[in-house]
C-alpha cells in the first residue's frame, strides 16, 4: 500500500498501545520511519497504467497471486490492501487470492450504511472518484455521494502528493513543484499546488459542507495522516462566515478509510 500503510499496520496490530514502536502518525515521513519509505514517483499512475493496459489486469492478477502465495508461505492469515485506487481491480483478483483480503471500499460503505447517512461527502484521488468506486455501492443503497468540482479535485490530488512526501502544513515551494512535474509529467493535468495540504483538505471539507453534507469519507489512505487520529470516525470543527459577518461553527464527521479497513481486517480473523 501507499504511505498510509504504516499507520494501517499500527491500527491493525497494536491499536493505541503506547508501547508500539512506530513513529506517531504525523511523523511517518520520508526517511524517518524504518517501516515506511515513500518514493517520489506516483504509485497510483503505475496501477492506473496496468489497469487500462490491454493486458494490464492479467499482469496485476499474476503479480498479486504471486504476492499472496508469498504471504501465505510466511504464515499470514489475511492480506490488507490499504489503497482505495487499488480496489478498482479488487473483484477481478478475488478468484486468484489464496488468502482473504477485505475490501476497503466495502468496509467504508458498510460504515456509511450502518450510520444511516443519506448524503456522504467523498474526498480521494481523481481516479477513485471518476471510476465511481464508492458511488456504485452507495447509490445502489439510496445514498447520495457528493464530490467536489473537477478543479477542486485537482487541488485535493495535489494535497495528497504533498502528504506522500511528508509535507503536511507548509506551502510547496516552486522548486518542489517543478521537480515534481518533471518526475511525474503524467500528473500535470491532474494536480494543482497552492496552499498547504492541511489547508487544502480543510477547504475541501468546507466546500462539501456547503453542499449539504455533515459526513465526509477520507477516501485516500494518505488523507487521515494530517489529522493524527486513531479512530474510524472523528470530528473536525469548521468556522463558516455569513454575509452578516456572523461566525457559525459547524462540526463535520470524517470517516477514516484506513482505520475502518483495519477494523474490518481484525473482525475477519477473530
PDB file of C-alpha atoms in Angstrom:
ATOM      1  CA  UNK A   1       0.000   0.000   0.000  1.00  0.00           C
ATOM      2  CA  UNK A   2       0.935   3.705  -0.008  1.00  0.00           C
ATOM      3  CA  UNK A   3       2.143   5.966   2.803  1.00  0.00           C
ATOM      4  CA  UNK A   4      -0.944   5.181   4.849  1.00  0.00           C
ATOM      5  CA  UNK A   5       0.266   1.592   5.233  1.00  0.00           C
ATOM      6  CA  UNK A   6       2.439   2.261   8.272  1.00  0.00           C
ATOM      7  CA  UNK A   7      -0.364   3.609  10.494  1.00  0.00           C
ATOM      8  CA  UNK A   8      -2.639   0.936   8.992  1.00  0.00           C
ATOM      9  CA  UNK A   9      -0.403  -1.742  10.488  1.00  0.00           C
ATOM     10  CA  UNK A  10      -0.257   0.187  13.746  1.00  0.00           C
ATOM     11  CA  UNK A  11      -4.048   0.284  13.994  1.00  0.00           C
ATOM     12  CA  UNK A  12      -4.407  -3.352  12.930  1.00  0.00           C
ATOM     13  CA  UNK A  13      -1.777  -4.879  15.172  1.00  0.00           C
ATOM     14  CA  UNK A  14      -1.458  -2.621  18.186  1.00  0.00           C
ATOM     15  CA  UNK A  15      -4.357  -0.159  18.326  1.00  0.00           C
ATOM     16  CA  UNK A  16      -3.474   2.634  20.724  1.00  0.00           C
ATOM     17  CA  UNK A  17      -0.813   0.692  22.640  1.00  0.00           C
ATOM     18  CA  UNK A  18       1.585   3.422  23.898  1.00  0.00           C
ATOM     19  CA  UNK A  19       4.454   0.937  23.707  1.00  0.00           C
ATOM     20  CA  UNK A  20       4.046   0.472  19.968  1.00  0.00           C
ATOM     21  CA  UNK A  21       7.378   1.114  18.201  1.00  0.00           C
ATOM     22  CA  UNK A  22       6.146   3.071  15.165  1.00  0.00           C
ATOM     23  CA  UNK A  23       6.589   6.827  14.882  1.00  0.00           C
ATOM     24  CA  UNK A  24       3.421   8.835  15.650  1.00  0.00           C
ATOM     25  CA  UNK A  25       1.146   9.105  12.672  1.00  0.00           C
ATOM     26  CA  UNK A  26       2.171  12.643  11.816  1.00  0.00           C
ATOM     27  CA  UNK A  27       5.847  11.703  11.935  1.00  0.00           C
ATOM     28  CA  UNK A  28       5.730   8.903   9.379  1.00  0.00           C
ATOM     29  CA  UNK A  29       7.717  10.963   6.897  1.00  0.00           C
ATOM     30  CA  UNK A  30      10.319  10.338   4.246  1.00  0.00           C
ATOM     31  CA  UNK A  31      13.343   8.688   5.803  1.00  0.00           C
ATOM     32  CA  UNK A  32      12.040   8.999   9.368  1.00  0.00           C
ATOM     33  CA  UNK A  33      10.400   5.600   9.752  1.00  0.00           C
ATOM     34  CA  UNK A  34      12.159   2.346   9.069  1.00  0.00           C
ATOM     35  CA  UNK A  35       8.754   0.851   8.280  1.00  0.00           C
ATOM     36  CA  UNK A  36       7.773   3.287   5.547  1.00  0.00           C
ATOM     37  CA  UNK A  37       9.721   4.730   2.647  1.00  0.00           C
ATOM     38  CA  UNK A  38       7.886   6.860   0.111  1.00  0.00           C
ATOM     39  CA  UNK A  39       9.093   7.107  -3.470  1.00  0.00           C
ATOM     40  CA  UNK A  40       8.726  10.335  -5.431  1.00  0.00           C
ATOM     41  CA  UNK A  41       7.131   8.587  -8.395  1.00  0.00           C
ATOM     42  CA  UNK A  42       3.370   8.214  -8.278  1.00  0.00           C
ATOM     43  CA  UNK A  43       2.339   4.668  -7.451  1.00  0.00           C
ATOM     44  CA  UNK A  44      -1.255   5.344  -8.496  1.00  0.00           C
ATOM     45  CA  UNK A  45      -0.213   6.028 -12.069  1.00  0.00           C
ATOM     46  CA  UNK A  46       1.539   2.666 -12.229  1.00  0.00           C
ATOM     47  CA  UNK A  47      -1.657   0.958 -11.063  1.00  0.00           C
ATOM     48  CA  UNK A  48      -3.773   3.002 -13.466  1.00  0.00           C
ATOM     49  CA  UNK A  49      -1.497   2.153 -16.381  1.00  0.00           C
ATOM     50  CA  UNK A  50      -1.703  -1.545 -15.631  1.00  0.00           C
ATOM     51  CA  UNK A  51      -5.474  -1.451 -15.197  1.00  0.00           C
ATOM     52  CA  UNK A  52      -6.079   0.194 -18.553  1.00  0.00           C
ATOM     53  CA  UNK A  53      -3.255  -1.510 -20.450  1.00  0.00           C
ATOM     54  CA  UNK A  54      -4.524  -4.166 -22.861  1.00  0.00           C
ATOM     55  CA  UNK A  55      -3.040  -6.938 -20.743  1.00  0.00           C
ATOM     56  CA  UNK A  56      -2.789  -4.896 -17.555  1.00  0.00           C
ATOM     57  CA  UNK A  57      -5.360  -6.699 -15.448  1.00  0.00           C
ATOM     58  CA  UNK A  58      -3.799 -10.045 -16.242  1.00  0.00           C
ATOM     59  CA  UNK A  59      -0.379  -8.681 -15.228  1.00  0.00           C
ATOM     60  CA  UNK A  60      -1.817  -7.473 -11.939  1.00  0.00           C
ATOM     61  CA  UNK A  61      -3.545 -10.789 -11.338  1.00  0.00           C
ATOM     62  CA  UNK A  62      -0.241 -12.600 -11.788  1.00  0.00           C
ATOM     63  CA  UNK A  63       1.629 -10.159  -9.549  1.00  0.00           C
ATOM     64  CA  UNK A  64      -0.984 -10.337  -6.794  1.00  0.00           C
ATOM     65  CA  UNK A  65      -1.272 -14.121  -6.991  1.00  0.00           C
ATOM     66  CA  UNK A  66       2.484 -14.418  -6.505  1.00  0.00           C
ATOM     67  CA  UNK A  67       2.434 -11.965  -3.606  1.00  0.00           C
ATOM     68  CA  UNK A  68      -0.474 -13.804  -1.984  1.00  0.00           C
ATOM     69  CA  UNK A  69       1.428 -17.073  -2.226  1.00  0.00           C
ATOM     70  CA  UNK A  70       4.469 -15.405  -0.676  1.00  0.00           C
ATOM     71  CA  UNK A  71       2.397 -14.061   2.216  1.00  0.00           C
ATOM     72  CA  UNK A  72       0.799 -17.468   2.745  1.00  0.00           C
ATOM     73  CA  UNK A  73       4.199 -19.162   2.847  1.00  0.00           C
ATOM     74  CA  UNK A  74       5.231 -16.708   5.570  1.00  0.00           C
ATOM     75  CA  UNK A  75       2.244 -17.708   7.679  1.00  0.00           C
ATOM     76  CA  UNK A  76      -0.055 -14.747   7.008  1.00  0.00           C
ATOM     77  CA  UNK A  77      -3.769 -15.318   7.662  1.00  0.00           C
ATOM     78  CA  UNK A  78      -5.040 -12.238   5.855  1.00  0.00           C
ATOM     79  CA  UNK A  79      -3.838  -9.548   3.426  1.00  0.00           C
ATOM     80  CA  UNK A  80      -4.616  -5.849   3.718  1.00  0.00           C
ATOM     81  CA  UNK A  81      -4.531  -3.553   0.676  1.00  0.00           C
ATOM     82  CA  UNK A  82      -4.744  -0.052   2.225  1.00  0.00           C
ATOM     83  CA  UNK A  83      -5.225   1.793  -1.054  1.00  0.00           C
ATOM     84  CA  UNK A  84      -8.572   2.935  -2.411  1.00  0.00           C
ATOM     85  CA  UNK A  85      -7.314   3.219  -6.002  1.00  0.00           C
ATOM     86  CA  UNK A  86      -6.155  -0.399  -5.980  1.00  0.00           C
ATOM     87  CA  UNK A  87      -9.713  -1.564  -5.380  1.00  0.00           C
ATOM     88  CA  UNK A  88     -10.658  -0.797  -8.979  1.00  0.00           C
ATOM     89  CA  UNK A  89      -9.471  -4.360  -9.647  1.00  0.00           C
ATOM     90  CA  UNK A  90     -10.432  -5.864  -6.274  1.00  0.00           C
ATOM     91  CA  UNK A  91     -13.153  -8.177  -7.590  1.00  0.00           C
ATOM     92  CA  UNK A  92     -11.007  -9.227 -10.554  1.00  0.00           C
ATOM     93  CA  UNK A  93      -8.410 -10.525  -8.115  1.00  0.00           C
ATOM     94  CA  UNK A  94     -10.601 -12.482  -5.732  1.00  0.00           C
ATOM     95  CA  UNK A  95     -10.526 -15.759  -7.654  1.00  0.00           C
ATOM     96  CA  UNK A  96      -6.735 -15.697  -7.598  1.00  0.00           C
ATOM     97  CA  UNK A  97      -6.310 -14.955  -3.914  1.00  0.00           C
ATOM     98  CA  UNK A  98      -5.135 -17.745  -1.661  1.00  0.00           C
ATOM     99  CA  UNK A  99      -5.756 -15.537   1.388  1.00  0.00           C
ATOM    100  CA  UNK A 100      -8.760 -13.401   2.386  1.00  0.00           C
ATOM    101  CA  UNK A 101      -8.432  -9.698   1.569  1.00  0.00           C
ATOM    102  CA  UNK A 102     -11.142  -7.391   2.938  1.00  0.00           C
ATOM    103  CA  UNK A 103     -12.236  -4.562   0.652  1.00  0.00           C
ATOM    104  CA  UNK A 104     -11.613  -1.027   1.885  1.00  0.00           C
ATOM    105  CA  UNK A 105     -14.452   0.262  -0.343  1.00  0.00           C
ATOM    106  CA  UNK A 106     -16.965  -2.250   1.017  1.00  0.00           C
ATOM    107  CA  UNK A 107     -15.839  -1.740   4.621  1.00  0.00           C
ATOM    108  CA  UNK A 108     -16.236   2.051   4.443  1.00  0.00           C
ATOM    109  CA  UNK A 109     -19.517   1.783   2.531  1.00  0.00           C
ATOM    110  CA  UNK A 110     -20.890  -0.549   5.203  1.00  0.00           C
ATOM    111  CA  UNK A 111     -19.921   2.009   7.853  1.00  0.00           C
ATOM    112  CA  UNK A 112     -21.824   4.698   5.958  1.00  0.00           C
ATOM    113  CA  UNK A 113     -24.904   2.468   5.739  1.00  0.00           C
ATOM    114  CA  UNK A 114     -24.695   1.418   9.383  1.00  0.00           C
ATOM    115  CA  UNK A 115     -24.527   5.066  10.440  1.00  0.00           C
ATOM    116  CA  UNK A 116     -27.706   5.807   8.481  1.00  0.00           C
ATOM    117  CA  UNK A 117     -26.056   8.561   6.413  1.00  0.00           C
ATOM    118  CA  UNK A 118     -28.088   9.592   3.367  1.00  0.00           C
ATOM    119  CA  UNK A 119     -25.718  12.142   1.845  1.00  0.00           C
ATOM    120  CA  UNK A 120     -21.991  11.449   2.157  1.00  0.00           C
ATOM    121  CA  UNK A 121     -19.109  13.629   1.006  1.00  0.00           C
ATOM    122  CA  UNK A 122     -16.131  11.964  -0.656  1.00  0.00           C
ATOM    123  CA  UNK A 123     -12.505  13.056  -0.909  1.00  0.00           C
ATOM    124  CA  UNK A 124      -9.969  10.987  -2.824  1.00  0.00           C
ATOM    125  CA  UNK A 125      -7.890  10.764  -5.953  1.00  0.00           C
ATOM    126  CA  UNK A 126      -9.442  11.722  -9.266  1.00  0.00           C
ATOM    127  CA  UNK A 127      -9.131   8.074 -10.257  1.00  0.00           C
ATOM    128  CA  UNK A 128     -11.148   6.837  -7.266  1.00  0.00           C
ATOM    129  CA  UNK A 129     -13.870   9.419  -7.848  1.00  0.00           C
ATOM    130  CA  UNK A 130     -14.094   9.177 -11.648  1.00  0.00           C
ATOM    131  CA  UNK A 131     -14.236   5.384 -11.506  1.00  0.00           C
ATOM    132  CA  UNK A 132     -17.147   5.577  -9.040  1.00  0.00           C
ATOM    133  CA  UNK A 133     -15.597   3.110  -6.603  1.00  0.00           C
ATOM    134  CA  UNK A 134     -17.872   4.357  -3.804  1.00  0.00           C
ATOM    135  CA  UNK A 135     -20.728   5.639  -5.953  1.00  0.00           C
ATOM    136  CA  UNK A 136     -21.659   2.251  -7.396  1.00  0.00           C
ATOM    137  CA  UNK A 137     -22.111   0.661  -3.974  1.00  0.00           C
ATOM    138  CA  UNK A 138     -23.685   3.529  -2.075  1.00  0.00           C
ATOM    139  CA  UNK A 139     -26.010   4.929  -4.730  1.00  0.00           C
ATOM    140  CA  UNK A 140     -27.492   1.457  -5.198  1.00  0.00           C
ATOM    141  CA  UNK A 141     -28.383   1.625  -1.484  1.00  0.00           C
ATOM    142  CA  UNK A 142     -30.036   5.027  -1.785  1.00  0.00           C
ATOM    143  CA  UNK A 143     -27.090   7.118  -0.522  1.00  0.00           C
ATOM    144  CA  UNK A 144     -26.104  10.288  -2.368  1.00  0.00           C
ATOM    145  CA  UNK A 145     -22.347  10.610  -2.891  1.00  0.00           C
ATOM    146  CA  UNK A 146     -21.326  14.277  -3.036  1.00  0.00           C
ATOM    147  CA  UNK A 147     -17.986  15.245  -4.566  1.00  0.00           C
ATOM    148  CA  UNK A 148     -16.061  18.393  -5.432  1.00  0.00           C
ATOM    149  CA  UNK A 149     -15.735  20.087  -8.797  1.00  0.00           C
ATOM    150  CA  UNK A 150     -13.063  18.695 -11.156  1.00  0.00           C
ATOM    151  CA  UNK A 151     -10.813  21.680 -10.401  1.00  0.00           C
ATOM    152  CA  UNK A 152     -11.157  21.201  -6.638  1.00  0.00           C
ATOM    153  CA  UNK A 153     -10.383  17.503  -7.075  1.00  0.00           C
ATOM    154  CA  UNK A 154      -7.092  18.548  -8.663  1.00  0.00           C
ATOM    155  CA  UNK A 155      -6.351  20.582  -5.529  1.00  0.00           C
ATOM    156  CA  UNK A 156      -7.008  17.500  -3.390  1.00  0.00           C
ATOM    157  CA  UNK A 157      -4.787  15.381  -5.619  1.00  0.00           C
ATOM    158  CA  UNK A 158      -2.008  17.927  -5.143  1.00  0.00           C
ATOM    159  CA  UNK A 159      -2.508  17.803  -1.376  1.00  0.00           C
ATOM    160  CA  UNK A 160      -2.239  14.010  -1.460  1.00  0.00           C
ATOM    161  CA  UNK A 161       1.099  14.275  -3.247  1.00  0.00           C
ATOM    162  CA  UNK A 162       2.353  16.686  -0.563  1.00  0.00           C
ATOM    163  CA  UNK A 163       1.308  14.263   2.157  1.00  0.00           C
ATOM    164  CA  UNK A 164       3.191  11.466   0.377  1.00  0.00           C
ATOM    165  CA  UNK A 165       6.456  13.364   0.818  1.00  0.00           C
ATOM    166  CA  UNK A 166       5.710  14.322   4.405  1.00  0.00           C
ATOM    167  CA  UNK A 167       4.793  17.969   3.840  1.00  0.00           C
ATOM    168  CA  UNK A 168       1.518  18.406   5.722  1.00  0.00           C
ATOM    169  CA  UNK A 169       1.460  22.040   6.785  1.00  0.00           C
ATOM    170  CA  UNK A 170       3.772  24.087   4.536  1.00  0.00           C
ATOM    171  CA  UNK A 171       3.053  25.512   1.105  1.00  0.00           C
ATOM    172  CA  UNK A 172       5.006  23.709  -1.621  1.00  0.00           C
ATOM    173  CA  UNK A 173       7.963  25.637  -2.983  1.00  0.00           C
ATOM    174  CA  UNK A 174       8.348  26.475  -6.639  1.00  0.00           C
ATOM    175  CA  UNK A 175      11.351  24.159  -6.819  1.00  0.00           C
ATOM    176  CA  UNK A 176       9.300  21.278  -5.387  1.00  0.00           C
ATOM    177  CA  UNK A 177       6.508  21.859  -7.911  1.00  0.00           C
ATOM    178  CA  UNK A 178       8.990  21.987 -10.770  1.00  0.00           C
ATOM    179  CA  UNK A 179      10.782  18.832  -9.637  1.00  0.00           C
ATOM    180  CA  UNK A 180       7.512  17.018  -9.044  1.00  0.00           C
ATOM    181  CA  UNK A 181       6.114  17.617 -12.508  1.00  0.00           C
ATOM    182  CA  UNK A 182       9.465  16.832 -14.077  1.00  0.00           C
ATOM    183  CA  UNK A 183       9.355  13.445 -12.340  1.00  0.00           C
ATOM    184  CA  UNK A 184       5.603  12.986 -12.937  1.00  0.00           C
ATOM    185  CA  UNK A 185       4.674  14.686 -16.236  1.00  0.00           C
ATOM    186  CA  UNK A 186       1.568  12.497 -16.484  1.00  0.00           C
ATOM    187  CA  UNK A 187       0.112  14.334 -13.462  1.00  0.00           C
ATOM    188  CA  UNK A 188       0.320  17.861 -14.878  1.00  0.00           C
ATOM    189  CA  UNK A 189      -3.356  17.809 -15.799  1.00  0.00           C
ATOM    190  CA  UNK A 190      -4.414  16.121 -12.557  1.00  0.00           C
ATOM    191  CA  UNK A 191      -2.670  18.107  -9.779  1.00  0.00           C
ATOM    192  CA  UNK A 192      -2.876  21.675  -8.558  1.00  0.00           C
ATOM    193  CA  UNK A 193      -0.447  23.005  -5.964  1.00  0.00           C
ATOM    194  CA  UNK A 194      -1.212  26.131  -3.965  1.00  0.00           C
ATOM    195  CA  UNK A 195      -1.862  26.025  -0.241  1.00  0.00           C
ATOM    196  CA  UNK A 196      -0.544  23.509   2.252  1.00  0.00           C
ATOM    197  CA  UNK A 197      -2.009  20.008   2.247  1.00  0.00           C
ATOM    198  CA  UNK A 198      -3.843  20.661   5.529  1.00  0.00           C
ATOM    199  CA  UNK A 199      -5.376  23.960   4.386  1.00  0.00           C
ATOM    200  CA  UNK A 200      -6.384  22.448   1.048  1.00  0.00           C
ATOM    201  CA  UNK A 201      -8.139  19.499   2.664  1.00  0.00           C
ATOM    202  CA  UNK A 202      -9.892  21.685   5.242  1.00  0.00           C
ATOM    203  CA  UNK A 203     -11.129  23.944   2.431  1.00  0.00           C
ATOM    204  CA  UNK A 204     -12.316  20.856   0.532  1.00  0.00           C
ATOM    205  CA  UNK A 205     -14.250  19.661   3.600  1.00  0.00           C
ATOM    206  CA  UNK A 206     -15.768  23.133   3.943  1.00  0.00           C
ATOM    207  CA  UNK A 207     -16.852  23.047   0.297  1.00  0.00           C
ATOM    208  CA  UNK A 208     -18.521  19.673   0.786  1.00  0.00           C
ATOM    209  CA  UNK A 209     -20.293  21.022   3.877  1.00  0.00           C
ATOM    210  CA  UNK A 210     -21.593  23.887   1.748  1.00  0.00           C
ATOM    211  CA  UNK A 211     -23.148  21.225  -0.479  1.00  0.00           C
ATOM    212  CA  UNK A 212     -25.155  19.896   2.450  1.00  0.00           C
ATOM    213  CA  UNK A 213     -23.059  17.065   3.879  1.00  0.00           C
ATOM    214  CA  UNK A 214     -22.146  16.550   7.524  1.00  0.00           C
ATOM    215  CA  UNK A 215     -20.044  13.401   6.994  1.00  0.00           C
ATOM    216  CA  UNK A 216     -17.059  13.000   4.661  1.00  0.00           C
ATOM    217  CA  UNK A 217     -15.163   9.874   3.598  1.00  0.00           C
ATOM    218  CA  UNK A 218     -11.395  10.287   3.590  1.00  0.00           C
ATOM    219  CA  UNK A 219     -11.217   8.047   0.534  1.00  0.00           C
ATOM    220  CA  UNK A 220      -7.448   8.012   0.200  1.00  0.00           C
ATOM    221  CA  UNK A 221      -5.254   6.453   2.865  1.00  0.00           C
ATOM    222  CA  UNK A 222      -2.887   9.420   2.819  1.00  0.00           C
ATOM    223  CA  UNK A 223      -5.569  11.882   3.908  1.00  0.00           C
ATOM    224  CA  UNK A 224      -6.032  10.666   7.520  1.00  0.00           C
ATOM    225  CA  UNK A 225      -2.327  11.270   8.197  1.00  0.00           C
ATOM    226  CA  UNK A 226      -2.821  15.027   8.529  1.00  0.00           C
ATOM    227  CA  UNK A 227      -5.382  14.606  11.326  1.00  0.00           C
ATOM    228  CA  UNK A 228      -3.234  12.383  13.577  1.00  0.00           C
ATOM    229  CA  UNK A 229      -6.190  10.385  14.887  1.00  0.00           C
ATOM    230  CA  UNK A 230      -6.562   6.684  15.581  1.00  0.00           C
ATOM    231  CA  UNK A 231     -10.279   6.086  15.178  1.00  0.00           C
ATOM    232  CA  UNK A 232     -12.726   5.037  12.470  1.00  0.00           C
ATOM    233  CA  UNK A 233     -14.557   8.383  12.761  1.00  0.00           C
ATOM    234  CA  UNK A 234     -13.613  11.738  14.238  1.00  0.00           C
ATOM    235  CA  UNK A 235     -14.899  15.278  14.125  1.00  0.00           C
ATOM    236  CA  UNK A 236     -13.368  18.496  12.860  1.00  0.00           C
ATOM    237  CA  UNK A 237     -14.618  21.937  13.729  1.00  0.00           C
ATOM    238  CA  UNK A 238     -15.243  24.269  10.808  1.00  0.00           C
ATOM    239  CA  UNK A 239     -15.957  28.003  11.015  1.00  0.00           C
ATOM    240  CA  UNK A 240     -18.287  29.499   8.428  1.00  0.00           C
ATOM    241  CA  UNK A 241     -18.624  33.247   7.973  1.00  0.00           C
ATOM    242  CA  UNK A 242     -22.038  34.524   6.881  1.00  0.00           C
ATOM    243  CA  UNK A 243     -22.749  37.641   4.834  1.00  0.00           C
ATOM    244  CA  UNK A 244     -23.670  39.488   8.035  1.00  0.00           C
ATOM    245  CA  UNK A 245     -20.169  38.695   9.401  1.00  0.00           C
ATOM    246  CA  UNK A 246     -21.601  36.247  11.921  1.00  0.00           C
ATOM    247  CA  UNK A 247     -19.322  33.268  12.558  1.00  0.00           C
ATOM    248  CA  UNK A 248     -21.028  29.881  12.652  1.00  0.00           C
ATOM    249  CA  UNK A 249     -19.092  26.869  13.946  1.00  0.00           C
ATOM    250  CA  UNK A 250     -20.090  23.542  12.466  1.00  0.00           C
ATOM    251  CA  UNK A 251     -18.886  20.018  13.089  1.00  0.00           C
ATOM    252  CA  UNK A 252     -18.066  17.678  10.220  1.00  0.00           C
ATOM    253  CA  UNK A 253     -17.528  13.980  10.901  1.00  0.00           C
ATOM    254  CA  UNK A 254     -14.747  12.280   8.941  1.00  0.00           C
ATOM    255  CA  UNK A 255     -14.712   8.575   8.103  1.00  0.00           C
ATOM    256  CA  UNK A 256     -11.130   7.265   8.139  1.00  0.00           C
ATOM    257  CA  UNK A 257     -10.848   4.620   5.402  1.00  0.00           C
ATOM    258  CA  UNK A 258      -7.505   3.423   6.758  1.00  0.00           C
ATOM    259  CA  UNK A 259      -8.747   2.701  10.254  1.00  0.00           C
ATOM    260  CA  UNK A 260     -12.062   1.260   9.054  1.00  0.00           C
ATOM    261  CA  UNK A 261     -10.152  -1.244   6.908  1.00  0.00           C
ATOM    262  CA  UNK A 262      -8.003  -2.188   9.897  1.00  0.00           C
ATOM    263  CA  UNK A 263     -11.129  -2.832  11.969  1.00  0.00           C
ATOM    264  CA  UNK A 264     -12.593  -4.902   9.141  1.00  0.00           C
ATOM    265  CA  UNK A 265      -9.433  -6.999   8.975  1.00  0.00           C
ATOM    266  CA  UNK A 266      -9.500  -7.625  12.726  1.00  0.00           C
ATOM    267  CA  UNK A 267     -13.147  -8.714  12.537  1.00  0.00           C
ATOM    268  CA  UNK A 268     -12.387 -11.034   9.638  1.00  0.00           C
ATOM    269  CA  UNK A 269      -9.767 -13.058  11.516  1.00  0.00           C
ATOM    270  CA  UNK A 270     -11.207 -13.120  15.041  1.00  0.00           C
TER     271      UNK A 270
END
